[in-house]
């Protein structure tokens, strides 16, 4: 069974500067310098916790964006905010990471103990679950998730912002943060694909609330099991992504 966790039950800390997205530029590029400065500032905030080599942690990032910035298009992919933090502080120390984006004047971050969700909440069945055995760096790995997603949800979720959760069941030896982006990139049948010829570039910027959970299962060896949950986000109450009618 996969374990799902709640956001850390601690008071979030206000960031002095906006969160910075992952950069793929050269080491000396200004974007890399900006990212390093941001990560250093976060390390200074949470030094006492992270210096103790604590494990079984949860991290929650709330990204505040200006009112004129669209939440569901134009980038600001939440996994690209989370990955640099995991790389800096050690992905193996975290059982869950969370990120939200909203229109706000500031951003916050919280780090605390990972707390399992109540059984009734965690019992909600996933939209899809898939076990993979091939190399996670291969196109075949993403294709396996893509096909499982298409079988579970042949048509994209209706337009609008989404809340998405993924649980990765992996061995303790695996760096699970390297799976986040390729797994989300494979969810095109659910998220929508602006260009059908580029199936692994979905509309993942419509995810405004992202939760990534890890369950350690050394019996899997090199295999990975991924479960996915999805809810539509509305101004009132989130509701499940509707499944298309079958004729």
PDB file of C-alpha atoms in Angstrom:
ATOM      1  CA  UNK A   1       0.000   0.000   0.000  1.00  0.00           C
ATOM      2  CA  UNK A   2       1.125   3.540  -0.711  1.00  0.00           C
ATOM      3  CA  UNK A   3       1.416   6.058   2.121  1.00  0.00           C
ATOM      4  CA  UNK A   4       0.012   9.539   1.708  1.00  0.00           C
ATOM      5  CA  UNK A   5       1.138  12.383   3.923  1.00  0.00           C
ATOM      6  CA  UNK A   6      -0.297  15.678   5.121  1.00  0.00           C
ATOM      7  CA  UNK A   7       1.364  19.055   4.777  1.00  0.00           C
ATOM      8  CA  UNK A   8       3.729  19.713   7.719  1.00  0.00           C
ATOM      9  CA  UNK A   9       1.891  20.883  10.822  1.00  0.00           C
ATOM     10  CA  UNK A  10       4.212  23.816  11.508  1.00  0.00           C
ATOM     11  CA  UNK A  11       3.927  27.552  10.963  1.00  0.00           C
ATOM     12  CA  UNK A  12       5.223  28.480   7.497  1.00  0.00           C
ATOM     13  CA  UNK A  13       8.125  30.918   7.247  1.00  0.00           C
ATOM     14  CA  UNK A  14       7.837  33.929   4.945  1.00  0.00           C
ATOM     15  CA  UNK A  15      10.521  34.053   2.271  1.00  0.00           C
ATOM     16  CA  UNK A  16      12.438  37.279   1.779  1.00  0.00           C
ATOM     17  CA  UNK A  17      12.565  36.752  -1.987  1.00  0.00           C
ATOM     18  CA  UNK A  18      10.396  34.888  -4.525  1.00  0.00           C
ATOM     19  CA  UNK A  19      11.097  31.179  -5.045  1.00  0.00           C
ATOM     20  CA  UNK A  20      13.349  30.413  -7.995  1.00  0.00           C
ATOM     21  CA  UNK A  21      12.681  27.763 -10.621  1.00  0.00           C
ATOM     22  CA  UNK A  22      15.158  25.051 -11.563  1.00  0.00           C
ATOM     23  CA  UNK A  23      17.763  26.247 -14.079  1.00  0.00           C
ATOM     24  CA  UNK A  24      19.327  24.183 -16.846  1.00  0.00           C
ATOM     25  CA  UNK A  25      21.757  26.932 -17.844  1.00  0.00           C
ATOM     26  CA  UNK A  26      25.544  26.740 -17.503  1.00  0.00           C
ATOM     27  CA  UNK A  27      27.049  26.980 -14.024  1.00  0.00           C
ATOM     28  CA  UNK A  28      28.086  30.625 -14.322  1.00  0.00           C
ATOM     29  CA  UNK A  29      24.827  31.822 -15.847  1.00  0.00           C
ATOM     30  CA  UNK A  30      22.928  34.517 -13.894  1.00  0.00           C
ATOM     31  CA  UNK A  31      19.966  32.139 -13.483  1.00  0.00           C
ATOM     32  CA  UNK A  32      22.230  29.641 -11.714  1.00  0.00           C
ATOM     33  CA  UNK A  33      23.677  32.348  -9.505  1.00  0.00           C
ATOM     34  CA  UNK A  34      20.177  33.522  -8.625  1.00  0.00           C
ATOM     35  CA  UNK A  35      19.139  29.938  -7.810  1.00  0.00           C
ATOM     36  CA  UNK A  36      22.166  29.375  -5.570  1.00  0.00           C
ATOM     37  CA  UNK A  37      21.489  32.612  -3.695  1.00  0.00           C
ATOM     38  CA  UNK A  38      17.857  31.601  -3.150  1.00  0.00           C
ATOM     39  CA  UNK A  39      18.799  28.128  -1.897  1.00  0.00           C
ATOM     40  CA  UNK A  40      21.368  29.637   0.460  1.00  0.00           C
ATOM     41  CA  UNK A  41      18.659  31.882   1.916  1.00  0.00           C
ATOM     42  CA  UNK A  42      16.357  28.898   2.482  1.00  0.00           C
ATOM     43  CA  UNK A  43      19.207  26.954   4.092  1.00  0.00           C
ATOM     44  CA  UNK A  44      19.753  29.839   6.493  1.00  0.00           C
ATOM     45  CA  UNK A  45      16.095  29.749   7.523  1.00  0.00           C
ATOM     46  CA  UNK A  46      16.009  26.012   8.210  1.00  0.00           C
ATOM     47  CA  UNK A  47      19.591  25.398   9.260  1.00  0.00           C
ATOM     48  CA  UNK A  48      18.790  23.985  12.720  1.00  0.00           C
ATOM     49  CA  UNK A  49      16.398  21.397  11.296  1.00  0.00           C
ATOM     50  CA  UNK A  50      18.446  20.392   8.280  1.00  0.00           C
ATOM     51  CA  UNK A  51      21.795  20.421  10.088  1.00  0.00           C
ATOM     52  CA  UNK A  52      20.659  17.564  12.311  1.00  0.00           C
ATOM     53  CA  UNK A  53      20.408  15.161   9.368  1.00  0.00           C
ATOM     54  CA  UNK A  54      16.743  14.663  10.201  1.00  0.00           C
ATOM     55  CA  UNK A  55      14.775  12.264   8.013  1.00  0.00           C
ATOM     56  CA  UNK A  56      11.081  11.522   7.423  1.00  0.00           C
ATOM     57  CA  UNK A  57      10.449  15.183   6.734  1.00  0.00           C
ATOM     58  CA  UNK A  58       7.805  16.992   4.708  1.00  0.00           C
ATOM     59  CA  UNK A  59       8.286  20.288   2.884  1.00  0.00           C
ATOM     60  CA  UNK A  60       5.555  22.669   1.748  1.00  0.00           C
ATOM     61  CA  UNK A  61       6.157  25.637  -0.541  1.00  0.00           C
ATOM     62  CA  UNK A  62       3.522  28.270  -1.285  1.00  0.00           C
ATOM     63  CA  UNK A  63       4.490  30.355  -4.299  1.00  0.00           C
ATOM     64  CA  UNK A  64       3.030  33.840  -4.380  1.00  0.00           C
ATOM     65  CA  UNK A  65       2.643  35.329  -7.861  1.00  0.00           C
ATOM     66  CA  UNK A  66       1.644  38.809  -8.952  1.00  0.00           C
ATOM     67  CA  UNK A  67      -2.002  39.330  -9.883  1.00  0.00           C
ATOM     68  CA  UNK A  68      -1.179  39.819 -13.563  1.00  0.00           C
ATOM     69  CA  UNK A  69       0.624  36.442 -13.778  1.00  0.00           C
ATOM     70  CA  UNK A  70      -1.555  33.569 -15.004  1.00  0.00           C
ATOM     71  CA  UNK A  71      -1.623  30.585 -12.651  1.00  0.00           C
ATOM     72  CA  UNK A  72      -2.437  27.949 -15.267  1.00  0.00           C
ATOM     73  CA  UNK A  73      -0.225  28.874 -18.215  1.00  0.00           C
ATOM     74  CA  UNK A  74       3.114  30.393 -19.037  1.00  0.00           C
ATOM     75  CA  UNK A  75       5.287  28.157 -16.905  1.00  0.00           C
ATOM     76  CA  UNK A  76       5.720  28.277 -13.119  1.00  0.00           C
ATOM     77  CA  UNK A  77       5.554  24.461 -13.030  1.00  0.00           C
ATOM     78  CA  UNK A  78       5.470  23.460  -9.378  1.00  0.00           C
ATOM     79  CA  UNK A  79       7.815  20.476  -9.691  1.00  0.00           C
ATOM     80  CA  UNK A  80      10.463  22.868 -11.040  1.00  0.00           C
ATOM     81  CA  UNK A  81      10.202  24.869  -7.820  1.00  0.00           C
ATOM     82  CA  UNK A  82      10.489  21.758  -5.650  1.00  0.00           C
ATOM     83  CA  UNK A  83      13.320  19.928  -7.382  1.00  0.00           C
ATOM     84  CA  UNK A  84      16.135  22.412  -6.525  1.00  0.00           C
ATOM     85  CA  UNK A  85      15.132  22.269  -2.862  1.00  0.00           C
ATOM     86  CA  UNK A  86      15.255  18.476  -2.873  1.00  0.00           C
ATOM     87  CA  UNK A  87      18.624  18.488  -4.603  1.00  0.00           C
ATOM     88  CA  UNK A  88      20.083  20.977  -2.131  1.00  0.00           C
ATOM     89  CA  UNK A  89      18.806  19.354   1.063  1.00  0.00           C
ATOM     90  CA  UNK A  90      18.654  15.691   0.025  1.00  0.00           C
ATOM     91  CA  UNK A  91      15.552  14.099  -1.480  1.00  0.00           C
ATOM     92  CA  UNK A  92      15.972  10.992   0.681  1.00  0.00           C
ATOM     93  CA  UNK A  93      15.240  13.022   3.789  1.00  0.00           C
ATOM     94  CA  UNK A  94      11.724  13.841   2.594  1.00  0.00           C
ATOM     95  CA  UNK A  95       8.736  11.503   2.571  1.00  0.00           C
ATOM     96  CA  UNK A  96       6.573  14.168   0.957  1.00  0.00           C
ATOM     97  CA  UNK A  97       6.866  17.563  -0.688  1.00  0.00           C
ATOM     98  CA  UNK A  98       4.045  19.963  -1.491  1.00  0.00           C
ATOM     99  CA  UNK A  99       3.721  23.116  -3.569  1.00  0.00           C
ATOM    100  CA  UNK A 100       0.909  25.542  -4.338  1.00  0.00           C
ATOM    101  CA  UNK A 101       0.813  28.688  -6.421  1.00  0.00           C
ATOM    102  CA  UNK A 102      -1.575  31.560  -5.856  1.00  0.00           C
ATOM    103  CA  UNK A 103      -1.868  35.283  -6.307  1.00  0.00           C
ATOM    104  CA  UNK A 104      -0.176  36.723  -3.251  1.00  0.00           C
ATOM    105  CA  UNK A 105       2.383  39.355  -2.305  1.00  0.00           C
ATOM    106  CA  UNK A 106       4.746  36.861  -0.681  1.00  0.00           C
ATOM    107  CA  UNK A 107       5.750  33.202  -0.599  1.00  0.00           C
ATOM    108  CA  UNK A 108       6.206  30.833   2.330  1.00  0.00           C
ATOM    109  CA  UNK A 109       7.927  27.555   3.071  1.00  0.00           C
ATOM    110  CA  UNK A 110       7.490  25.039   5.875  1.00  0.00           C
ATOM    111  CA  UNK A 111       9.612  22.034   6.887  1.00  0.00           C
ATOM    112  CA  UNK A 112       8.475  19.574   9.527  1.00  0.00           C
ATOM    113  CA  UNK A 113       7.832  15.951  10.321  1.00  0.00           C
ATOM    114  CA  UNK A 114       6.045  13.914   7.672  1.00  0.00           C
ATOM    115  CA  UNK A 115       2.641  12.944   9.052  1.00  0.00           C
ATOM    116  CA  UNK A 116       0.584  10.206   7.428  1.00  0.00           C
ATOM    117  CA  UNK A 117      -2.907  11.151   6.380  1.00  0.00           C
ATOM    118  CA  UNK A 118      -5.886   9.827   8.275  1.00  0.00           C
ATOM    119  CA  UNK A 119      -6.980   6.411   6.949  1.00  0.00           C
ATOM    120  CA  UNK A 120     -10.278   7.704   5.530  1.00  0.00           C
ATOM    121  CA  UNK A 121      -8.488  10.343   3.449  1.00  0.00           C
ATOM    122  CA  UNK A 122      -5.733   8.007   2.274  1.00  0.00           C
ATOM    123  CA  UNK A 123      -8.301   5.349   1.284  1.00  0.00           C
ATOM    124  CA  UNK A 124      -9.519   7.290  -1.772  1.00  0.00           C
ATOM    125  CA  UNK A 125      -8.561   5.103  -4.751  1.00  0.00           C
ATOM    126  CA  UNK A 126      -6.119   6.593  -7.246  1.00  0.00           C
ATOM    127  CA  UNK A 127      -7.134   7.618 -10.716  1.00  0.00           C
ATOM    128  CA  UNK A 128      -4.407   5.348 -12.052  1.00  0.00           C
ATOM    129  CA  UNK A 129      -1.633   3.106 -10.781  1.00  0.00           C
ATOM    130  CA  UNK A 130       1.196   1.644 -12.833  1.00  0.00           C
ATOM    131  CA  UNK A 131       4.250  -0.492 -12.090  1.00  0.00           C
ATOM    132  CA  UNK A 132       7.271   0.000 -14.309  1.00  0.00           C
ATOM    133  CA  UNK A 133      10.304  -2.249 -14.732  1.00  0.00           C
ATOM    134  CA  UNK A 134      12.324  -0.494 -17.432  1.00  0.00           C
ATOM    135  CA  UNK A 135      15.013   2.152 -16.904  1.00  0.00           C
ATOM    136  CA  UNK A 136      13.497   5.335 -15.523  1.00  0.00           C
ATOM    137  CA  UNK A 137      15.741   7.389 -17.827  1.00  0.00           C
ATOM    138  CA  UNK A 138      14.304   5.788 -20.960  1.00  0.00           C
ATOM    139  CA  UNK A 139      11.526   7.034 -23.206  1.00  0.00           C
ATOM    140  CA  UNK A 140       9.859   3.649 -22.655  1.00  0.00           C
ATOM    141  CA  UNK A 141       9.406   4.495 -18.961  1.00  0.00           C
ATOM    142  CA  UNK A 142       7.475   7.660 -19.737  1.00  0.00           C
ATOM    143  CA  UNK A 143       5.550   5.856 -22.448  1.00  0.00           C
ATOM    144  CA  UNK A 144       4.395   3.178 -19.979  1.00  0.00           C
ATOM    145  CA  UNK A 145       3.000   5.857 -17.656  1.00  0.00           C
ATOM    146  CA  UNK A 146       1.496   7.728 -20.601  1.00  0.00           C
ATOM    147  CA  UNK A 147      -0.356   4.624 -21.795  1.00  0.00           C
ATOM    148  CA  UNK A 148      -1.618   3.789 -18.302  1.00  0.00           C
ATOM    149  CA  UNK A 149      -2.850   7.366 -17.989  1.00  0.00           C
ATOM    150  CA  UNK A 150      -4.629   7.192 -21.356  1.00  0.00           C
ATOM    151  CA  UNK A 151      -6.316   3.929 -20.378  1.00  0.00           C
ATOM    152  CA  UNK A 152      -7.563   5.462 -17.112  1.00  0.00           C
ATOM    153  CA  UNK A 153      -8.508   8.872 -18.542  1.00  0.00           C
ATOM    154  CA  UNK A 154      -8.891   8.856 -22.353  1.00  0.00           C
ATOM    155  CA  UNK A 155      -9.858  12.542 -22.471  1.00  0.00           C
ATOM    156  CA  UNK A 156      -8.154  15.451 -20.662  1.00  0.00           C
ATOM    157  CA  UNK A 157      -9.658  16.830 -17.481  1.00  0.00           C
ATOM    158  CA  UNK A 158     -11.942  19.813 -18.176  1.00  0.00           C
ATOM    159  CA  UNK A 159     -10.219  23.165 -18.525  1.00  0.00           C
ATOM    160  CA  UNK A 160      -9.111  24.904 -15.377  1.00  0.00           C
ATOM    161  CA  UNK A 161      -6.680  24.524 -12.489  1.00  0.00           C
ATOM    162  CA  UNK A 162      -5.950  21.112 -11.017  1.00  0.00           C
ATOM    163  CA  UNK A 163      -4.794  19.576  -7.782  1.00  0.00           C
ATOM    164  CA  UNK A 164      -2.585  16.543  -8.487  1.00  0.00           C
ATOM    165  CA  UNK A 165      -0.982  14.017  -6.156  1.00  0.00           C
ATOM    166  CA  UNK A 166       1.553  11.366  -7.094  1.00  0.00           C
ATOM    167  CA  UNK A 167       2.851   8.636  -4.827  1.00  0.00           C
ATOM    168  CA  UNK A 168       6.100   6.917  -5.790  1.00  0.00           C
ATOM    169  CA  UNK A 169       6.701   3.472  -4.285  1.00  0.00           C
ATOM    170  CA  UNK A 170      10.425   2.868  -4.624  1.00  0.00           C
ATOM    171  CA  UNK A 171      13.391   1.211  -2.956  1.00  0.00           C
ATOM    172  CA  UNK A 172      15.368   3.251  -0.448  1.00  0.00           C
ATOM    173  CA  UNK A 173      18.330   3.327  -2.836  1.00  0.00           C
ATOM    174  CA  UNK A 174      16.522   5.376  -5.478  1.00  0.00           C
ATOM    175  CA  UNK A 175      16.690   9.161  -5.712  1.00  0.00           C
ATOM    176  CA  UNK A 176      12.962   9.628  -6.076  1.00  0.00           C
ATOM    177  CA  UNK A 177      13.151  13.326  -6.929  1.00  0.00           C
ATOM    178  CA  UNK A 178      14.570  12.472 -10.363  1.00  0.00           C
ATOM    179  CA  UNK A 179      11.249  10.746 -11.144  1.00  0.00           C
ATOM    180  CA  UNK A 180       9.018  13.763 -10.508  1.00  0.00           C
ATOM    181  CA  UNK A 181       9.385  15.648 -13.762  1.00  0.00           C
ATOM    182  CA  UNK A 182       9.358  12.695 -16.210  1.00  0.00           C
ATOM    183  CA  UNK A 183       6.344  11.163 -14.450  1.00  0.00           C
ATOM    184  CA  UNK A 184       4.368  14.416 -14.647  1.00  0.00           C
ATOM    185  CA  UNK A 185       5.478  14.887 -18.260  1.00  0.00           C
ATOM    186  CA  UNK A 186       3.864  11.521 -19.025  1.00  0.00           C
ATOM    187  CA  UNK A 187       0.408  12.607 -17.794  1.00  0.00           C
ATOM    188  CA  UNK A 188      -0.577  14.308 -21.038  1.00  0.00           C
ATOM    189  CA  UNK A 189      -3.809  12.308 -21.489  1.00  0.00           C
ATOM    190  CA  UNK A 190      -5.012  13.764 -18.171  1.00  0.00           C
ATOM    191  CA  UNK A 191      -3.472  17.248 -18.264  1.00  0.00           C
ATOM    192  CA  UNK A 192      -3.926  17.909 -21.968  1.00  0.00           C
ATOM    193  CA  UNK A 193      -1.346  18.045 -24.764  1.00  0.00           C
ATOM    194  CA  UNK A 194      -1.178  21.320 -26.723  1.00  0.00           C
ATOM    195  CA  UNK A 195       0.868  19.584 -29.436  1.00  0.00           C
ATOM    196  CA  UNK A 196      -0.045  15.905 -30.028  1.00  0.00           C
ATOM    197  CA  UNK A 197       3.304  15.438 -31.771  1.00  0.00           C
ATOM    198  CA  UNK A 198       5.037  16.265 -28.469  1.00  0.00           C
ATOM    199  CA  UNK A 199       3.170  14.011 -26.037  1.00  0.00           C
ATOM    200  CA  UNK A 200       5.628  14.542 -23.193  1.00  0.00           C
ATOM    201  CA  UNK A 201       5.087  18.295 -23.064  1.00  0.00           C
ATOM    202  CA  UNK A 202       1.666  18.430 -21.420  1.00  0.00           C
ATOM    203  CA  UNK A 203      -0.188  21.372 -19.916  1.00  0.00           C
ATOM    204  CA  UNK A 204       1.361  20.715 -16.514  1.00  0.00           C
ATOM    205  CA  UNK A 205       1.382  24.400 -15.626  1.00  0.00           C
ATOM    206  CA  UNK A 206      -2.351  24.036 -14.948  1.00  0.00           C
ATOM    207  CA  UNK A 207      -1.402  22.158 -11.768  1.00  0.00           C
ATOM    208  CA  UNK A 208      -1.798  24.773  -9.027  1.00  0.00           C
ATOM    209  CA  UNK A 209      -1.577  22.341  -6.103  1.00  0.00           C
ATOM    210  CA  UNK A 210       0.952  19.503  -6.243  1.00  0.00           C
ATOM    211  CA  UNK A 211       1.711  16.792  -3.684  1.00  0.00           C
ATOM    212  CA  UNK A 212       4.486  14.234  -4.129  1.00  0.00           C
ATOM    213  CA  UNK A 213       4.669  11.300  -1.707  1.00  0.00           C
ATOM    214  CA  UNK A 214       7.188   8.501  -1.244  1.00  0.00           C
ATOM    215  CA  UNK A 215       6.651   4.992   0.072  1.00  0.00           C
ATOM    216  CA  UNK A 216       9.815   2.947   0.591  1.00  0.00           C
ATOM    217  CA  UNK A 217       9.515  -0.694  -0.494  1.00  0.00           C
ATOM    218  CA  UNK A 218      12.848  -2.449  -0.943  1.00  0.00           C
ATOM    219  CA  UNK A 219      11.113  -5.554  -2.321  1.00  0.00           C
ATOM    220  CA  UNK A 220      10.586  -3.650  -5.586  1.00  0.00           C
ATOM    221  CA  UNK A 221      14.263  -3.635  -6.480  1.00  0.00           C
ATOM    222  CA  UNK A 222      14.588  -1.410  -9.551  1.00  0.00           C
ATOM    223  CA  UNK A 223      10.838  -1.324 -10.224  1.00  0.00           C
ATOM    224  CA  UNK A 224       8.742   1.775  -9.525  1.00  0.00           C
ATOM    225  CA  UNK A 225       5.040   1.939  -8.698  1.00  0.00           C
ATOM    226  CA  UNK A 226       3.290   5.253  -9.315  1.00  0.00           C
ATOM    227  CA  UNK A 227      -0.230   6.151  -8.218  1.00  0.00           C
ATOM    228  CA  UNK A 228      -1.933   9.372  -9.318  1.00  0.00           C
ATOM    229  CA  UNK A 229      -4.867  11.321  -7.869  1.00  0.00           C
ATOM    230  CA  UNK A 230      -6.466  14.390  -9.431  1.00  0.00           C
ATOM    231  CA  UNK A 231      -9.066  16.970  -8.425  1.00  0.00           C
ATOM    232  CA  UNK A 232     -10.392  20.014 -10.206  1.00  0.00           C
ATOM    233  CA  UNK A 233      -9.842  23.233  -8.283  1.00  0.00           C
ATOM    234  CA  UNK A 234     -12.755  25.650  -8.240  1.00  0.00           C
ATOM    235  CA  UNK A 235     -13.331  28.835  -6.218  1.00  0.00           C
ATOM    236  CA  UNK A 236     -15.527  26.810  -3.895  1.00  0.00           C
ATOM    237  CA  UNK A 237     -14.957  23.098  -3.465  1.00  0.00           C
ATOM    238  CA  UNK A 238     -12.531  20.856  -5.377  1.00  0.00           C
ATOM    239  CA  UNK A 239     -14.221  17.997  -7.176  1.00  0.00           C
ATOM    240  CA  UNK A 240     -12.871  14.873  -8.774  1.00  0.00           C
ATOM    241  CA  UNK A 241     -11.672  15.018 -12.365  1.00  0.00           C
ATOM    242  CA  UNK A 242     -14.616  13.744 -14.306  1.00  0.00           C
ATOM    243  CA  UNK A 243     -14.148  10.591 -16.289  1.00  0.00           C
ATOM    244  CA  UNK A 244     -15.388  10.789 -19.866  1.00  0.00           C
ATOM    245  CA  UNK A 245     -18.512   8.901 -20.759  1.00  0.00           C
ATOM    246  CA  UNK A 246     -17.996   5.790 -22.778  1.00  0.00           C
ATOM    247  CA  UNK A 247     -20.319   5.250 -25.703  1.00  0.00           C
TER     248      UNK A 247
END
